[in-house]
Amino acid sequence: PRLHHHHLPPPGHVRQGGSPPQELGPQVHPQHQPPAPPLTALFEDIVGGGEANAALANAITFMAHSGQDATIIVSKNSGRYRVQGGCFEALWLLGSELARRLTVHFANAPSEGAEPFEITCSDELPLAPYFSLVDRHHACRRALHTTRADLEAKGTLFRATQKRLVVRFKDRNPASVDELGALLTRTYDGIIEATEGGERQERELA
């Protein structure tokens, strides 16, 4: 079969208005030469032009379809960017898109005698939220593994109890099946509970 690879930017949209969120989340301060272009020029295909978007010259907030947002803020004094996000994932989405657009911008408009464009960051990477996500994902994986093992054990017990009930019913003088019936009911309820718990854990991993 023929394959064609094409890289698409992450989905998101611009929150109208230039006011960044009041609550600060993880943030980075990318450094680069030459000076940064205006935000409205860098993201012209998204925000458009005209006086209506003049407020976006100093700050643009992007919100992904998941509801997570991140903001690019331009310093009025130094003209440098600051990228801050409500969470680590949003920070990465916007930061990677900003780096891509800056690279394309300076590649298409090189300055004579200028040094090759590169982006550096002297900030300490905000890895604590990332490690928290990894720990939560690992805990959810372990819980799902335990749930599946429990579901398998309950399924084995349920089938064994069914067979014992069939044998008891075939006996000419069967003993009481009340205990087996109660065990079958409890096992069935446990299977339903484990199944619902496993479905919740799978949704958390999705």
mmCIF file of C-alpha atoms in Angstrom:
data_model
loop_
_atom_site.group_PDB
_atom_site.id
_atom_site.type_symbol
_atom_site.label_atom_id
_atom_site.label_comp_id
_atom_site.label_asym_id
_atom_site.label_seq_id
_atom_site.Cartn_x
_atom_site.Cartn_y
_atom_site.Cartn_z
ATOM 1 C CA PRO A 1 0.000 0.000 0.000
ATOM 2 C CA ARG A 2 1.039 3.603 -0.585
ATOM 3 C CA LEU A 3 1.626 5.716 2.490
ATOM 4 C CA HIS A 4 1.753 9.485 2.757
ATOM 5 C CA HIS A 5 2.927 11.164 5.951
ATOM 6 C CA HIS A 6 1.776 14.656 6.815
ATOM 7 C CA HIS A 7 2.302 16.467 10.117
ATOM 8 C CA LEU A 8 -0.713 18.407 11.342
ATOM 9 C CA PRO A 9 -0.619 21.073 14.061
ATOM 10 C CA PRO A 10 -2.543 20.263 17.259
ATOM 11 C CA PRO A 11 -6.186 21.377 17.225
ATOM 12 C CA GLY A 12 -7.049 24.515 19.157
ATOM 13 C CA HIS A 13 -8.718 27.875 18.868
ATOM 14 C CA VAL A 14 -8.044 31.400 20.039
ATOM 15 C CA ARG A 15 -9.847 32.780 23.019
ATOM 16 C CA GLN A 16 -11.078 36.213 21.992
ATOM 17 C CA GLY A 17 -9.637 38.979 24.081
ATOM 18 C CA GLY A 18 -6.091 39.638 25.117
ATOM 19 C CA SER A 19 -6.307 39.151 28.880
ATOM 20 C CA PRO A 20 -4.222 36.196 30.073
ATOM 21 C CA PRO A 21 -5.539 33.940 32.873
ATOM 22 C CA GLN A 22 -5.048 35.355 36.356
ATOM 23 C CA GLU A 23 -3.857 32.042 37.840
ATOM 24 C CA LEU A 24 -0.266 31.306 36.872
ATOM 25 C CA GLY A 25 0.595 27.770 35.883
ATOM 26 C CA PRO A 26 3.840 26.317 34.543
ATOM 27 C CA GLN A 27 5.690 28.764 32.302
ATOM 28 C CA VAL A 28 8.842 29.101 30.203
ATOM 29 C CA HIS A 29 10.712 32.077 28.761
ATOM 30 C CA PRO A 30 12.163 31.158 25.349
ATOM 31 C CA GLN A 31 15.140 33.253 24.234
ATOM 32 C CA HIS A 32 16.124 33.805 20.641
ATOM 33 C CA GLN A 33 17.809 36.113 18.168
ATOM 34 C CA PRO A 34 16.744 38.170 16.212
ATOM 35 C CA PRO A 35 13.945 39.957 18.114
ATOM 36 C CA ALA A 36 10.517 38.375 18.131
ATOM 37 C CA PRO A 37 7.949 39.446 15.536
ATOM 38 C CA PRO A 38 4.531 40.746 16.667
ATOM 39 C CA LEU A 39 2.139 38.026 17.787
ATOM 40 C CA THR A 40 -0.507 39.170 15.328
ATOM 41 C CA ALA A 41 1.984 38.681 12.491
ATOM 42 C CA LEU A 42 3.174 35.324 13.752
ATOM 43 C CA PHE A 43 -0.395 33.999 14.136
ATOM 44 C CA GLU A 44 -2.012 36.042 11.367
ATOM 45 C CA ASP A 45 -3.655 32.969 9.823
ATOM 46 C CA ILE A 46 -5.548 32.420 13.088
ATOM 47 C CA VAL A 47 -6.273 35.860 14.546
ATOM 48 C CA GLY A 48 -6.536 37.785 11.279
ATOM 49 C CA GLY A 49 -5.694 41.456 11.001
ATOM 50 C CA GLY A 50 -7.290 44.828 11.544
ATOM 51 C CA GLU A 51 -7.898 46.988 14.585
ATOM 52 C CA ALA A 52 -10.310 44.457 16.084
ATOM 53 C CA ASN A 53 -7.384 42.226 17.029
ATOM 54 C CA ALA A 54 -5.081 44.994 18.269
ATOM 55 C CA ALA A 55 -5.620 43.734 21.828
ATOM 56 C CA LEU A 56 -3.953 40.457 20.822
ATOM 57 C CA ALA A 57 -0.633 42.172 20.098
ATOM 58 C CA ASN A 58 0.661 41.593 23.645
ATOM 59 C CA ALA A 59 -1.108 38.393 24.693
ATOM 60 C CA ILE A 60 -2.943 35.566 22.979
ATOM 61 C CA THR A 61 -4.635 32.716 24.799
ATOM 62 C CA PHE A 62 -5.262 29.443 23.023
ATOM 63 C CA MET A 63 -7.732 26.870 24.243
ATOM 64 C CA ALA A 64 -7.665 23.265 23.070
ATOM 65 C CA HIS A 65 -10.857 21.312 22.494
ATOM 66 C CA SER A 66 -10.250 19.557 25.829
ATOM 67 C CA GLY A 67 -10.689 22.923 27.607
ATOM 68 C CA GLN A 68 -7.018 23.328 28.545
ATOM 69 C CA ASP A 69 -5.538 26.724 27.751
ATOM 70 C CA ALA A 70 -2.142 28.359 27.368
ATOM 71 C CA THR A 71 -1.055 31.947 26.767
ATOM 72 C CA ILE A 72 1.776 33.715 24.955
ATOM 73 C CA ILE A 73 2.620 37.064 26.546
ATOM 74 C CA VAL A 74 4.988 39.630 25.035
ATOM 75 C CA SER A 75 7.063 41.722 27.432
ATOM 76 C CA LYS A 76 6.503 45.424 26.779
ATOM 77 C CA ASN A 77 10.070 46.239 27.839
ATOM 78 C CA SER A 78 12.190 43.525 26.225
ATOM 79 C CA GLY A 79 9.774 42.311 23.557
ATOM 80 C CA ARG A 80 10.435 38.703 24.553
ATOM 81 C CA TYR A 81 7.847 35.979 24.840
ATOM 82 C CA ARG A 82 6.596 34.204 27.921
ATOM 83 C CA VAL A 83 4.579 31.025 27.469
ATOM 84 C CA GLN A 84 2.396 29.964 30.373
ATOM 85 C CA GLY A 85 -0.236 27.279 30.563
ATOM 86 C CA GLY A 86 -2.957 26.083 32.848
ATOM 87 C CA CYS A 87 -1.291 22.660 32.797
ATOM 88 C CA PHE A 88 1.840 20.990 31.487
ATOM 89 C CA GLU A 89 0.120 19.518 28.416
ATOM 90 C CA ALA A 90 -1.241 22.887 27.291
ATOM 91 C CA LEU A 91 2.174 24.485 27.806
ATOM 92 C CA TRP A 92 3.785 21.899 25.526
ATOM 93 C CA LEU A 93 1.132 22.224 22.809
ATOM 94 C CA LEU A 94 1.484 25.985 22.497
ATOM 95 C CA GLY A 95 5.235 26.049 23.098
ATOM 96 C CA SER A 96 5.923 23.571 20.305
ATOM 97 C CA GLU A 97 3.634 25.467 17.915
ATOM 98 C CA LEU A 98 5.338 28.773 18.790
ATOM 99 C CA ALA A 99 8.763 27.258 18.113
ATOM 100 C CA ARG A 100 7.564 25.906 14.768
ATOM 101 C CA ARG A 101 6.131 29.255 13.668
ATOM 102 C CA LEU A 102 9.231 31.183 14.729
ATOM 103 C CA THR A 103 11.453 28.771 12.809
ATOM 104 C CA VAL A 104 9.334 29.131 9.676
ATOM 105 C CA HIS A 105 9.137 32.935 10.070
ATOM 106 C CA PHE A 106 12.888 33.501 10.291
ATOM 107 C CA ALA A 107 13.626 30.906 7.618
ATOM 108 C CA ASN A 108 11.384 32.810 5.196
ATOM 109 C CA ALA A 109 12.674 36.251 6.211
ATOM 110 C CA PRO A 110 16.396 35.898 6.994
ATOM 111 C CA SER A 111 18.311 38.983 8.105
ATOM 112 C CA GLU A 112 21.525 39.801 6.280
ATOM 113 C CA GLY A 113 24.535 39.007 8.439
ATOM 114 C CA ALA A 114 22.387 37.603 11.234
ATOM 115 C CA GLU A 115 23.348 34.485 13.153
ATOM 116 C CA PRO A 116 21.431 31.266 12.454
ATOM 117 C CA PHE A 117 18.119 31.287 14.246
ATOM 118 C CA GLU A 118 17.845 29.143 17.357
ATOM 119 C CA ILE A 119 15.670 29.039 20.457
ATOM 120 C CA THR A 120 17.149 28.499 23.907
ATOM 121 C CA CYS A 121 15.571 28.317 27.328
ATOM 122 C CA SER A 122 17.458 28.871 30.572
ATOM 123 C CA ASP A 123 14.416 28.223 32.766
ATOM 124 C CA GLU A 124 14.259 25.102 34.854
ATOM 125 C CA LEU A 125 11.853 22.802 33.064
ATOM 126 C CA PRO A 126 8.534 22.411 34.949
ATOM 127 C CA LEU A 127 8.866 18.643 35.201
ATOM 128 C CA ALA A 128 6.926 18.212 38.461
ATOM 129 C CA PRO A 129 3.527 18.209 36.682
ATOM 130 C CA TYR A 130 4.919 15.807 34.092
ATOM 131 C CA PHE A 131 6.135 13.361 36.737
ATOM 132 C CA SER A 132 2.774 13.679 38.474
ATOM 133 C CA LEU A 133 1.030 12.661 35.248
ATOM 134 C CA VAL A 134 3.373 9.689 34.844
ATOM 135 C CA ASP A 135 2.726 8.564 38.426
ATOM 136 C CA ARG A 136 -1.026 8.896 37.996
ATOM 137 C CA HIS A 137 -0.932 6.988 34.710
ATOM 138 C CA HIS A 138 1.163 4.225 36.284
ATOM 139 C CA ALA A 139 -1.186 3.970 39.275
ATOM 140 C CA CYS A 140 -4.168 3.708 36.954
ATOM 141 C CA ARG A 141 -2.417 0.993 34.938
ATOM 142 C CA ARG A 142 -1.729 -1.002 38.092
ATOM 143 C CA ALA A 143 -5.311 -0.589 39.275
ATOM 144 C CA LEU A 144 -6.614 -1.776 35.903
ATOM 145 C CA HIS A 145 -4.300 -4.802 36.008
ATOM 146 C CA THR A 146 -5.587 -5.671 39.489
ATOM 147 C CA THR A 147 -9.196 -5.237 38.368
ATOM 148 C CA ARG A 148 -8.714 -7.535 35.381
ATOM 149 C CA ALA A 149 -7.096 -10.206 37.562
ATOM 150 C CA ASP A 150 -9.987 -9.910 40.027
ATOM 151 C CA LEU A 151 -12.495 -10.151 37.179
ATOM 152 C CA GLU A 152 -10.818 -13.291 35.850
ATOM 153 C CA ALA A 153 -10.855 -14.905 39.306
ATOM 154 C CA LYS A 154 -14.524 -14.063 39.819
ATOM 155 C CA GLY A 155 -15.372 -15.420 36.361
ATOM 156 C CA THR A 156 -13.643 -18.712 37.191
ATOM 157 C CA LEU A 157 -15.529 -18.940 40.495
ATOM 158 C CA PHE A 158 -18.829 -18.128 38.789
ATOM 159 C CA ARG A 159 -18.416 -20.912 36.215
ATOM 160 C CA ALA A 160 -17.352 -23.412 38.888
ATOM 161 C CA THR A 161 -20.404 -22.538 40.997
ATOM 162 C CA GLN A 162 -22.678 -22.987 37.993
ATOM 163 C CA LYS A 163 -21.262 -26.470 37.386
ATOM 164 C CA ARG A 164 -21.773 -27.419 41.033
ATOM 165 C CA LEU A 165 -25.376 -26.256 40.834
ATOM 166 C CA VAL A 166 -25.987 -28.340 37.701
ATOM 167 C CA VAL A 167 -24.545 -31.413 39.424
ATOM 168 C CA ARG A 168 -26.664 -30.726 42.508
ATOM 169 C CA PHE A 169 -29.838 -30.449 40.416
ATOM 170 C CA LYS A 170 -29.089 -33.749 38.662
ATOM 171 C CA ASP A 171 -28.770 -35.567 41.981
ATOM 172 C CA ARG A 172 -31.780 -37.687 42.845
ATOM 173 C CA ASN A 173 -31.692 -36.517 46.423
ATOM 174 C CA PRO A 174 -30.100 -33.064 46.141
ATOM 175 C CA ALA A 175 -29.025 -31.164 49.199
ATOM 176 C CA SER A 176 -30.044 -27.555 49.691
ATOM 177 C CA VAL A 177 -28.751 -25.225 47.009
ATOM 178 C CA ASP A 178 -29.311 -22.070 49.045
ATOM 179 C CA GLU A 179 -25.623 -21.589 49.843
ATOM 180 C CA LEU A 180 -24.572 -22.164 46.240
ATOM 181 C CA GLY A 181 -27.309 -19.815 45.040
ATOM 182 C CA ALA A 182 -26.138 -17.100 47.423
ATOM 183 C CA LEU A 183 -22.519 -17.633 46.320
ATOM 184 C CA LEU A 184 -23.556 -17.405 42.675
ATOM 185 C CA THR A 185 -25.421 -14.137 43.331
ATOM 186 C CA ARG A 186 -22.503 -12.575 45.238
ATOM 187 C CA THR A 187 -20.049 -13.629 42.539
ATOM 188 C CA TYR A 188 -22.259 -12.207 39.800
ATOM 189 C CA ASP A 189 -22.558 -8.884 41.646
ATOM 190 C CA GLY A 190 -18.777 -8.849 42.048
ATOM 191 C CA ILE A 191 -18.319 -9.428 38.311
ATOM 192 C CA ILE A 192 -20.598 -6.498 37.487
ATOM 193 C CA GLU A 193 -18.790 -4.240 39.969
ATOM 194 C CA ALA A 194 -15.351 -5.235 38.648
ATOM 195 C CA THR A 195 -16.498 -4.722 35.049
ATOM 196 C CA GLU A 196 -17.786 -1.216 35.772
ATOM 197 C CA GLY A 197 -14.587 -0.379 37.659
ATOM 198 C CA GLY A 198 -12.458 -1.593 34.760
ATOM 199 C CA GLU A 199 -14.456 0.524 32.313
ATOM 200 C CA ARG A 200 -13.907 3.629 34.469
ATOM 201 C CA GLN A 201 -10.177 2.955 34.647
ATOM 202 C CA GLU A 202 -9.966 2.467 30.874
ATOM 203 C CA ARG A 203 -11.706 5.817 30.351
ATOM 204 C CA GLU A 204 -9.146 7.471 32.640
ATOM 205 C CA LEU A 205 -6.356 6.017 30.523
ATOM 206 C CA ALA A 206 -7.925 7.114 27.222
#
